[in-house]
């Protein structure tokens, strides 16, 4: 099984490797590992084989135009695709089939990628552990007694265990980067608006963004290259030009400044603190300058995020009424039907968020909660702008901790929310950020995060490859 998707696609393009064999290898791996990991909610093996054979039959002239020829990619199950169901991890969408496909997935497929399945997630992407999936949790391939993180836990686990070459996730407050850190893979949250949200099941529309989870920084650049760019079907899509990101990969970081955020160094577990020191040293040795920077409003990030995200969720989830989509629980009378459907179809965490969000938007509380959160959001964006006057990129831990045990935080939502401490600010400010593996401690991965100004993903790839090359490569987990 080939490791980098660039090499994999080159092999298929030239005819040296058959797409069919690549798919077979990943499906075999998937069948061997799913019993332990449970990364997938739906496996699309037949469809993947058909698509692979189609690619193998293309004349060389056509196949050579496919940057992702034959690369097996998994989609988080809140990204709609026309094969298989889309459940968003919820009972309320059990057996729901989408009549259309998400732009990001269509662009990957048009580039020759092969969609091999839909991955597990916390219900409607609300969570940090994948334990809020209505279909059972995903297990961390490094230690199946631990969570893979969330909400894109299935995507991160699939890439880590090798049952997908890459996967898409969505990131509203950290849901790509936190599971990437917990599973030892690369996770990229692009600039808000960089990748179309068309076909992403909406959680908090002003924060949601689709992005790749991969084994290598270069792979993330290749996927973004294909997915990025204006889409008239998403009103918040950016018309910004899409640069050639692979060009940024080998540039080095000499005489550029990296900002280390003081507020993000508090309360770290020892392995994370060590990884941060190591990352700083690597960048120094590569010729970068290190500056200490401040994001003084960081401590308000989590509370503001949970007001904003829940408020938007309460409005976005109003559409699941038992009439238009998925589950319908019959009752006497229309309102009773809404009631019963939503009570039965939504899990406890989703209900909690809808209630909190509705409360924050209600007359009399709007100013105290929503408007206040909007002010914090502005202040946090200003903090980042100030930090970027001193530094090209910021270096932070992705999470304060390493993957925790299944069940450990279920009874205490606030502790669960704390694993997003260093990721939510980026979403509130609409910035791009990359989590990458910084080695393992005690057999469990640690992640560090790079943050760049809006539209400067190139800097993430530039700094990311330097770090990636210096950190010892991981020996991938084999839990079976
Ligand atoms: N864990 C955060 C939450 O529960 C972020 C989720 C996400 O990014 N989708 O809201």
mmCIF file of N, CA and C in Angstrom, residues 274-379:
data_model
loop_
_atom_site.group_PDB
_atom_site.id
_atom_site.type_symbol
_atom_site.label_atom_id
_atom_site.label_comp_id
_atom_site.label_asym_id
_atom_site.label_seq_id
_atom_site.Cartn_x
_atom_site.Cartn_y
_atom_site.Cartn_z
ATOM 1 N N UNK A 274 6.022 19.270 26.055
ATOM 2 C CA UNK A 274 7.300 18.836 25.454
ATOM 3 C C UNK A 274 7.262 18.939 23.931
ATOM 4 N N UNK A 275 6.134 18.534 23.346
ATOM 5 C CA UNK A 275 6.009 18.599 21.886
ATOM 6 C C UNK A 275 6.119 20.043 21.413
ATOM 7 N N UNK A 276 5.553 20.959 22.174
ATOM 8 C CA UNK A 276 5.632 22.376 21.810
ATOM 9 C C UNK A 276 7.072 22.877 21.836
ATOM 10 N N UNK A 277 7.812 22.489 22.880
ATOM 11 C CA UNK A 277 9.221 22.913 22.959
ATOM 12 C C UNK A 277 10.008 22.378 21.777
ATOM 13 N N UNK A 278 9.747 21.128 21.481
ATOM 14 C CA UNK A 278 10.425 20.461 20.367
ATOM 15 C C UNK A 278 10.109 21.187 19.046
ATOM 16 N N UNK A 279 8.847 21.512 18.828
ATOM 17 C CA UNK A 279 8.431 22.170 17.582
ATOM 18 C C UNK A 279 9.109 23.534 17.453
ATOM 19 N N UNK A 280 9.171 24.256 18.561
ATOM 20 C CA UNK A 280 9.801 25.566 18.551
ATOM 21 C C UNK A 280 11.283 25.436 18.180
ATOM 22 N N UNK A 281 11.931 24.424 18.761
ATOM 23 C CA UNK A 281 13.350 24.203 18.490
ATOM 24 C C UNK A 281 13.586 23.856 17.011
ATOM 25 N N UNK A 282 12.716 23.005 16.481
ATOM 26 C CA UNK A 282 12.851 22.606 15.077
ATOM 27 C C UNK A 282 12.791 23.841 14.168
ATOM 28 N N UNK A 283 11.834 24.704 14.431
ATOM 29 C CA UNK A 283 11.668 25.872 13.560
ATOM 30 C C UNK A 283 12.843 26.836 13.706
ATOM 31 N N UNK A 284 13.326 26.985 14.940
ATOM 32 C CA UNK A 284 14.528 27.803 15.159
ATOM 33 C C UNK A 284 15.710 27.261 14.358
ATOM 34 N N UNK A 285 15.907 25.941 14.472
ATOM 35 C CA UNK A 285 17.038 25.315 13.764
ATOM 36 C C UNK A 285 16.900 25.429 12.259
ATOM 37 N N UNK A 286 15.650 25.547 11.789
ATOM 38 C CA UNK A 286 15.429 25.705 10.345
ATOM 39 C C UNK A 286 15.580 27.167 9.920
ATOM 40 N N UNK A 287 15.927 28.028 10.880
ATOM 41 C CA UNK A 287 16.223 29.414 10.524
ATOM 42 C C UNK A 287 15.100 30.406 10.787
ATOM 43 N N UNK A 288 14.001 29.946 11.388
ATOM 44 C CA UNK A 288 12.900 30.867 11.683
ATOM 45 C C UNK A 288 13.196 31.639 12.970
ATOM 46 N N UNK A 289 12.592 32.823 13.065
ATOM 47 C CA UNK A 289 12.665 33.581 14.311
ATOM 48 C C UNK A 289 11.421 33.265 15.133
ATOM 49 N N UNK A 290 11.592 33.250 16.448
ATOM 50 C CA UNK A 290 10.449 32.946 17.298
ATOM 51 C C UNK A 290 10.087 34.182 18.112
ATOM 52 N N UNK A 291 8.816 34.558 18.073
ATOM 53 C CA UNK A 291 8.347 35.691 18.874
ATOM 54 C C UNK A 291 7.260 35.213 19.825
ATOM 55 N N UNK A 292 7.205 35.808 21.006
ATOM 56 C CA UNK A 292 6.104 35.506 21.931
ATOM 57 C C UNK A 292 4.969 36.455 21.591
ATOM 58 N N UNK A 293 3.795 35.926 21.361
ATOM 59 C CA UNK A 293 2.670 36.807 21.037
ATOM 60 C C UNK A 293 1.514 36.551 22.003
ATOM 61 N N UNK A 294 0.567 37.485 22.021
ATOM 62 C CA UNK A 294 -0.560 37.380 22.949
ATOM 63 C C UNK A 294 -1.891 37.422 22.220
ATOM 64 N N UNK A 295 -2.812 36.590 22.688
ATOM 65 C CA UNK A 295 -4.201 36.639 22.239
ATOM 66 C C UNK A 295 -5.022 36.847 23.515
ATOM 67 N N UNK A 296 -5.102 38.106 23.967
ATOM 68 C CA UNK A 296 -5.614 38.350 25.315
ATOM 69 C C UNK A 296 -7.057 37.917 25.557
ATOM 70 N N UNK A 297 -7.852 37.832 24.501
ATOM 71 C CA UNK A 297 -9.262 37.457 24.720
ATOM 72 C C UNK A 297 -9.526 35.958 24.597
ATOM 73 N N UNK A 298 -8.438 35.164 24.534
ATOM 74 C CA UNK A 298 -8.590 33.713 24.339
ATOM 75 C C UNK A 298 -9.558 33.072 25.319
ATOM 76 N N UNK A 299 -9.496 33.509 26.582
ATOM 77 C CA UNK A 299 -10.316 32.830 27.599
ATOM 78 C C UNK A 299 -11.812 32.974 27.358
ATOM 79 N N UNK A 300 -12.203 33.934 26.524
ATOM 80 C CA UNK A 300 -13.631 34.089 26.226
ATOM 81 C C UNK A 300 -14.053 33.277 25.004
ATOM 82 N N UNK A 301 -13.064 32.623 24.371
ATOM 83 C CA UNK A 301 -13.341 31.915 23.127
ATOM 84 C C UNK A 301 -14.363 30.793 23.272
ATOM 85 N N UNK A 302 -14.136 29.905 24.240
ATOM 86 C CA UNK A 302 -15.042 28.759 24.397
ATOM 87 C C UNK A 302 -16.470 29.199 24.730
ATOM 88 N N UNK A 303 -16.661 30.066 25.744
ATOM 89 C CA UNK A 303 -18.037 30.497 26.029
ATOM 90 C C UNK A 303 -18.700 31.170 24.825
ATOM 91 N N UNK A 304 -17.966 32.013 24.111
ATOM 92 C CA UNK A 304 -18.561 32.694 22.950
ATOM 93 C C UNK A 304 -18.909 31.676 21.869
ATOM 94 N N UNK A 305 -17.990 30.710 21.663
ATOM 95 C CA UNK A 305 -18.241 29.675 20.659
ATOM 96 C C UNK A 305 -19.513 28.908 20.988
ATOM 97 N N UNK A 306 -19.670 28.499 22.247
ATOM 98 C CA UNK A 306 -20.828 27.670 22.584
ATOM 99 C C UNK A 306 -22.142 28.447 22.562
ATOM 100 N N UNK A 307 -22.099 29.758 22.681
ATOM 101 C CA UNK A 307 -23.316 30.556 22.477
ATOM 102 C C UNK A 307 -23.629 30.650 20.984
ATOM 103 N N UNK A 308 -22.632 31.055 20.213
ATOM 104 C CA UNK A 308 -22.802 31.245 18.763
ATOM 105 C C UNK A 308 -23.192 29.950 18.049
ATOM 106 N N UNK A 309 -22.391 28.903 18.287
ATOM 107 C CA UNK A 309 -22.592 27.643 17.568
ATOM 108 C C UNK A 309 -23.967 27.061 17.908
ATOM 109 N N UNK A 310 -24.347 27.113 19.194
ATOM 110 C CA UNK A 310 -25.638 26.548 19.572
ATOM 111 C C UNK A 310 -26.788 27.388 19.020
ATOM 112 N N UNK A 311 -26.626 28.701 19.012
ATOM 113 C CA UNK A 311 -27.673 29.563 18.463
ATOM 114 C C UNK A 311 -27.904 29.218 16.996
ATOM 115 N N UNK A 312 -26.829 29.107 16.240
ATOM 116 C CA UNK A 312 -26.976 28.780 14.817
ATOM 117 C C UNK A 312 -27.535 27.367 14.641
ATOM 118 N N UNK A 313 -27.091 26.447 15.499
ATOM 119 C CA UNK A 313 -27.579 25.065 15.401
ATOM 120 C C UNK A 313 -29.076 25.008 15.660
ATOM 121 N N UNK A 314 -29.560 25.786 16.641
ATOM 122 C CA UNK A 314 -30.987 25.701 16.977
ATOM 123 C C UNK A 314 -31.821 26.119 15.781
ATOM 124 N N UNK A 315 -31.297 27.041 14.982
ATOM 125 C CA UNK A 315 -32.015 27.463 13.797
ATOM 126 C C UNK A 315 -31.826 26.462 12.646
ATOM 127 N N UNK A 316 -30.601 26.003 12.419
ATOM 128 C CA UNK A 316 -30.346 25.044 11.332
ATOM 129 C C UNK A 316 -31.082 23.715 11.522
ATOM 130 N N UNK A 317 -31.231 23.285 12.766
ATOM 131 C CA UNK A 317 -31.828 21.965 13.006
ATOM 132 C C UNK A 317 -33.359 22.004 13.071
ATOM 133 N N UNK A 318 -33.919 23.206 12.901
ATOM 134 C CA UNK A 318 -35.384 23.320 12.902
ATOM 135 C C UNK A 318 -36.005 22.561 11.734
ATOM 136 N N UNK A 319 -35.206 22.315 10.694
ATOM 137 C CA UNK A 319 -35.755 21.665 9.498
ATOM 138 C C UNK A 319 -36.078 20.187 9.714
ATOM 139 N N UNK A 320 -35.529 19.579 10.764
ATOM 140 C CA UNK A 320 -35.802 18.144 10.997
ATOM 141 C C UNK A 320 -37.084 18.029 11.800
ATOM 142 N N UNK A 321 -38.188 17.998 11.081
ATOM 143 C CA UNK A 321 -39.496 18.109 11.725
ATOM 144 C C UNK A 321 -40.353 16.865 11.510
ATOM 145 N N UNK A 322 -39.747 15.832 10.894
ATOM 146 C CA UNK A 322 -40.532 14.622 10.648
ATOM 147 C C UNK A 322 -41.386 14.721 9.397
ATOM 148 N N UNK A 323 -41.295 15.845 8.704
ATOM 149 C CA UNK A 323 -42.073 15.997 7.481
ATOM 150 C C UNK A 323 -41.158 15.957 6.267
ATOM 151 N N UNK A 324 -40.085 16.719 6.345
ATOM 152 C CA UNK A 324 -39.243 16.868 5.155
ATOM 153 C C UNK A 324 -38.152 15.826 4.984
ATOM 154 N N UNK A 325 -37.561 15.370 6.098
ATOM 155 C CA UNK A 325 -36.426 14.435 5.981
ATOM 156 C C UNK A 325 -36.590 13.277 6.938
ATOM 157 N N UNK A 326 -35.998 12.165 6.569
ATOM 158 C CA UNK A 326 -35.705 11.062 7.477
ATOM 159 C C UNK A 326 -36.862 10.609 8.352
ATOM 160 N N UNK A 327 -36.515 10.439 9.634
ATOM 161 C CA UNK A 327 -37.431 9.820 10.588
ATOM 162 C C UNK A 327 -38.746 10.591 10.747
ATOM 163 N N UNK A 328 -39.863 9.838 10.864
ATOM 164 C CA UNK A 328 -41.151 10.439 11.239
ATOM 165 C C UNK A 328 -41.807 9.545 12.273
ATOM 166 N N UNK A 329 -42.072 10.107 13.438
ATOM 167 C CA UNK A 329 -42.783 9.344 14.474
ATOM 168 C C UNK A 329 -44.219 9.829 14.469
ATOM 169 N N UNK A 330 -45.146 8.936 14.113
ATOM 170 C CA UNK A 330 -46.559 9.320 13.977
ATOM 171 C C UNK A 330 -47.146 9.670 15.342
ATOM 172 N N UNK A 331 -47.996 10.675 15.355
ATOM 173 C CA UNK A 331 -48.687 11.066 16.592
ATOM 174 C C UNK A 331 -49.989 11.752 16.190
ATOM 175 N N UNK A 332 -50.895 11.946 17.134
ATOM 176 C CA UNK A 332 -52.143 12.652 16.812
ATOM 177 C C UNK A 332 -51.828 14.136 16.737
ATOM 178 N N UNK A 333 -51.964 14.714 15.592
ATOM 179 C CA UNK A 333 -51.766 16.159 15.478
ATOM 180 C C UNK A 333 -50.357 16.499 15.024
ATOM 181 N N UNK A 334 -50.242 17.595 14.281
ATOM 182 C CA UNK A 334 -48.978 17.983 13.670
ATOM 183 C C UNK A 334 -47.919 18.323 14.718
ATOM 184 N N UNK A 335 -48.280 19.144 15.725
ATOM 185 C CA UNK A 335 -47.284 19.557 16.714
ATOM 186 C C UNK A 335 -46.792 18.367 17.533
ATOM 187 N N UNK A 336 -47.714 17.461 17.832
ATOM 188 C CA UNK A 336 -47.319 16.252 18.557
ATOM 189 C C UNK A 336 -46.352 15.431 17.708
ATOM 190 N N UNK A 337 -46.584 15.439 16.396
ATOM 191 C CA UNK A 337 -45.685 14.682 15.508
ATOM 192 C C UNK A 337 -44.280 15.302 15.486
ATOM 193 N N UNK A 338 -44.232 16.645 15.399
ATOM 194 C CA UNK A 338 -42.919 17.320 15.466
ATOM 195 C C UNK A 338 -42.210 16.912 16.751
ATOM 196 N N UNK A 339 -42.956 17.046 17.819
ATOM 197 C CA UNK A 339 -42.445 16.801 19.156
ATOM 198 C C UNK A 339 -41.863 15.398 19.308
ATOM 199 N N UNK A 340 -42.677 14.431 18.957
ATOM 200 C CA UNK A 340 -42.278 13.034 19.119
ATOM 201 C C UNK A 340 -41.104 12.695 18.206
ATOM 202 N N UNK A 341 -41.129 13.224 16.984
ATOM 203 C CA UNK A 341 -40.048 12.942 16.041
ATOM 204 C C UNK A 341 -38.731 13.490 16.585
ATOM 205 N N UNK A 342 -38.767 14.725 17.061
ATOM 206 C CA UNK A 342 -37.524 15.361 17.521
ATOM 207 C C UNK A 342 -37.046 14.749 18.840
ATOM 208 N N UNK A 343 -37.980 14.386 19.697
ATOM 209 C CA UNK A 343 -37.623 13.769 20.972
ATOM 210 C C UNK A 343 -36.965 12.399 20.733
ATOM 211 N N UNK A 344 -37.515 11.657 19.769
ATOM 212 C CA UNK A 344 -36.999 10.315 19.489
ATOM 213 C C UNK A 344 -35.743 10.371 18.613
ATOM 214 N N UNK A 345 -35.733 11.317 17.658
ATOM 215 C CA UNK A 345 -34.685 11.318 16.642
ATOM 216 C C UNK A 345 -33.383 11.973 17.074
ATOM 217 N N UNK A 346 -33.460 12.983 17.936
ATOM 218 C CA UNK A 346 -32.242 13.684 18.381
ATOM 219 C C UNK A 346 -31.717 13.073 19.665
ATOM 220 N N UNK A 347 -30.399 12.918 19.761
ATOM 221 C CA UNK A 347 -29.772 12.443 20.992
ATOM 222 C C UNK A 347 -29.692 13.548 22.038
ATOM 223 N N UNK A 348 -29.232 13.174 23.228
ATOM 224 C CA UNK A 348 -29.235 14.087 24.374
ATOM 225 C C UNK A 348 -28.377 15.333 24.139
ATOM 226 N N UNK A 349 -27.197 15.147 23.540
ATOM 227 C CA UNK A 349 -26.308 16.300 23.342
ATOM 228 C C UNK A 349 -26.916 17.294 22.358
ATOM 229 N N UNK A 350 -27.530 16.786 21.308
ATOM 230 C CA UNK A 350 -28.149 17.668 20.316
ATOM 231 C C UNK A 350 -29.326 18.416 20.952
ATOM 232 N N UNK A 351 -30.100 17.724 21.759
ATOM 233 C CA UNK A 351 -31.224 18.392 22.431
ATOM 234 C C UNK A 351 -30.721 19.476 23.380
ATOM 235 N N UNK A 352 -29.640 19.161 24.096
ATOM 236 C CA UNK A 352 -29.058 20.156 25.004
ATOM 237 C C UNK A 352 -28.690 21.424 24.223
ATOM 238 N N UNK A 353 -28.064 21.222 23.070
ATOM 239 C CA UNK A 353 -27.589 22.382 22.300
ATOM 240 C C UNK A 353 -28.735 23.173 21.706
ATOM 241 N N UNK A 354 -29.754 22.489 21.222
ATOM 242 C CA UNK A 354 -30.901 23.206 20.658
ATOM 243 C C UNK A 354 -31.549 24.064 21.752
ATOM 244 N N UNK A 355 -31.653 23.506 22.948
ATOM 245 C CA UNK A 355 -32.276 24.274 24.043
ATOM 246 C C UNK A 355 -31.416 25.467 24.427
ATOM 247 N N UNK A 356 -30.106 25.247 24.579
ATOM 248 C CA UNK A 356 -29.221 26.363 24.941
ATOM 249 C C UNK A 356 -29.230 27.438 23.854
ATOM 250 N N UNK A 357 -29.218 27.006 22.608
ATOM 251 C CA UNK A 357 -29.183 27.949 21.493
ATOM 252 C C UNK A 357 -30.469 28.739 21.389
ATOM 253 N N UNK A 358 -31.596 28.084 21.594
ATOM 254 C CA UNK A 358 -32.887 28.757 21.545
ATOM 255 C C UNK A 358 -32.972 29.798 22.667
ATOM 256 N N UNK A 359 -32.474 29.401 23.832
ATOM 257 C CA UNK A 359 -32.468 30.308 24.988
ATOM 258 C C UNK A 359 -31.631 31.552 24.676
ATOM 259 N N UNK A 360 -30.433 31.341 24.115
ATOM 260 C CA UNK A 360 -29.533 32.471 23.851
ATOM 261 C C UNK A 360 -30.117 33.451 22.835
ATOM 262 N N UNK A 361 -31.026 32.970 22.008
ATOM 263 C CA UNK A 361 -31.614 33.842 20.978
ATOM 264 C C UNK A 361 -32.948 34.444 21.417
ATOM 265 N N UNK A 362 -33.466 34.027 22.554
ATOM 266 C CA UNK A 362 -34.823 34.447 22.908
ATOM 267 C C UNK A 362 -34.846 35.896 23.392
ATOM 268 N N UNK A 363 -36.000 36.531 23.187
ATOM 269 C CA UNK A 363 -36.162 37.942 23.575
ATOM 270 C C UNK A 363 -35.810 38.088 25.046
ATOM 271 N N UNK A 364 -35.070 39.119 25.385
ATOM 272 C CA UNK A 364 -34.694 39.320 26.778
ATOM 273 C C UNK A 364 -33.315 38.748 27.095
ATOM 274 N N UNK A 365 -32.897 37.721 26.351
ATOM 275 C CA UNK A 365 -31.576 37.151 26.604
ATOM 276 C C UNK A 365 -30.604 37.383 25.447
ATOM 277 N N UNK A 366 -31.153 37.820 24.332
ATOM 278 C CA UNK A 366 -30.350 37.999 23.126
ATOM 279 C C UNK A 366 -29.133 38.900 23.378
ATOM 280 N N UNK A 367 -29.374 40.049 24.011
ATOM 281 C CA UNK A 367 -28.274 40.990 24.262
ATOM 282 C C UNK A 367 -27.219 40.394 25.179
ATOM 283 N N UNK A 368 -27.689 39.724 26.229
ATOM 284 C CA UNK A 368 -26.760 39.197 27.230
ATOM 285 C C UNK A 368 -25.909 38.064 26.658
ATOM 286 N N UNK A 369 -26.464 37.278 25.753
ATOM 287 C CA UNK A 369 -25.726 36.115 25.258
ATOM 288 C C UNK A 369 -25.250 36.300 23.819
ATOM 289 N N UNK A 370 -26.183 36.320 22.883
ATOM 290 C CA UNK A 370 -25.766 36.314 21.482
ATOM 291 C C UNK A 370 -24.952 37.563 21.127
ATOM 292 N N UNK A 371 -25.496 38.749 21.491
ATOM 293 C CA UNK A 371 -24.783 39.971 21.113
ATOM 294 C C UNK A 371 -23.413 40.048 21.788
ATOM 295 N N UNK A 372 -23.380 39.602 23.032
ATOM 296 C CA UNK A 372 -22.115 39.588 23.766
ATOM 297 C C UNK A 372 -21.109 38.643 23.070
ATOM 298 N N UNK A 373 -21.593 37.483 22.658
ATOM 299 C CA UNK A 373 -20.724 36.514 21.966
ATOM 300 C C UNK A 373 -20.215 37.115 20.656
ATOM 301 N N UNK A 374 -21.072 37.870 19.975
ATOM 302 C CA UNK A 374 -20.662 38.496 18.718
ATOM 303 C C UNK A 374 -19.551 39.521 18.969
ATOM 304 N N UNK A 375 -19.625 40.218 20.101
ATOM 305 C CA UNK A 375 -18.557 41.176 20.447
ATOM 306 C C UNK A 375 -17.254 40.455 20.713
ATOM 307 N N UNK A 376 -17.335 39.358 21.449
ATOM 308 C CA UNK A 376 -16.135 38.565 21.741
ATOM 309 C C UNK A 376 -15.516 38.075 20.435
ATOM 310 N N UNK A 377 -16.377 37.654 19.534
ATOM 311 C CA UNK A 377 -15.881 37.141 18.258
ATOM 312 C C UNK A 377 -15.037 38.206 17.547
ATOM 313 N N UNK A 378 -15.557 39.427 17.529
ATOM 314 C CA UNK A 378 -14.829 40.554 16.915
ATOM 315 C C UNK A 378 -13.481 40.749 17.616
ATOM 316 N N UNK A 379 -13.522 40.734 18.976
ATOM 317 C CA UNK A 379 -12.296 40.972 19.754
ATOM 318 C C UNK A 379 -11.256 39.878 19.475
#
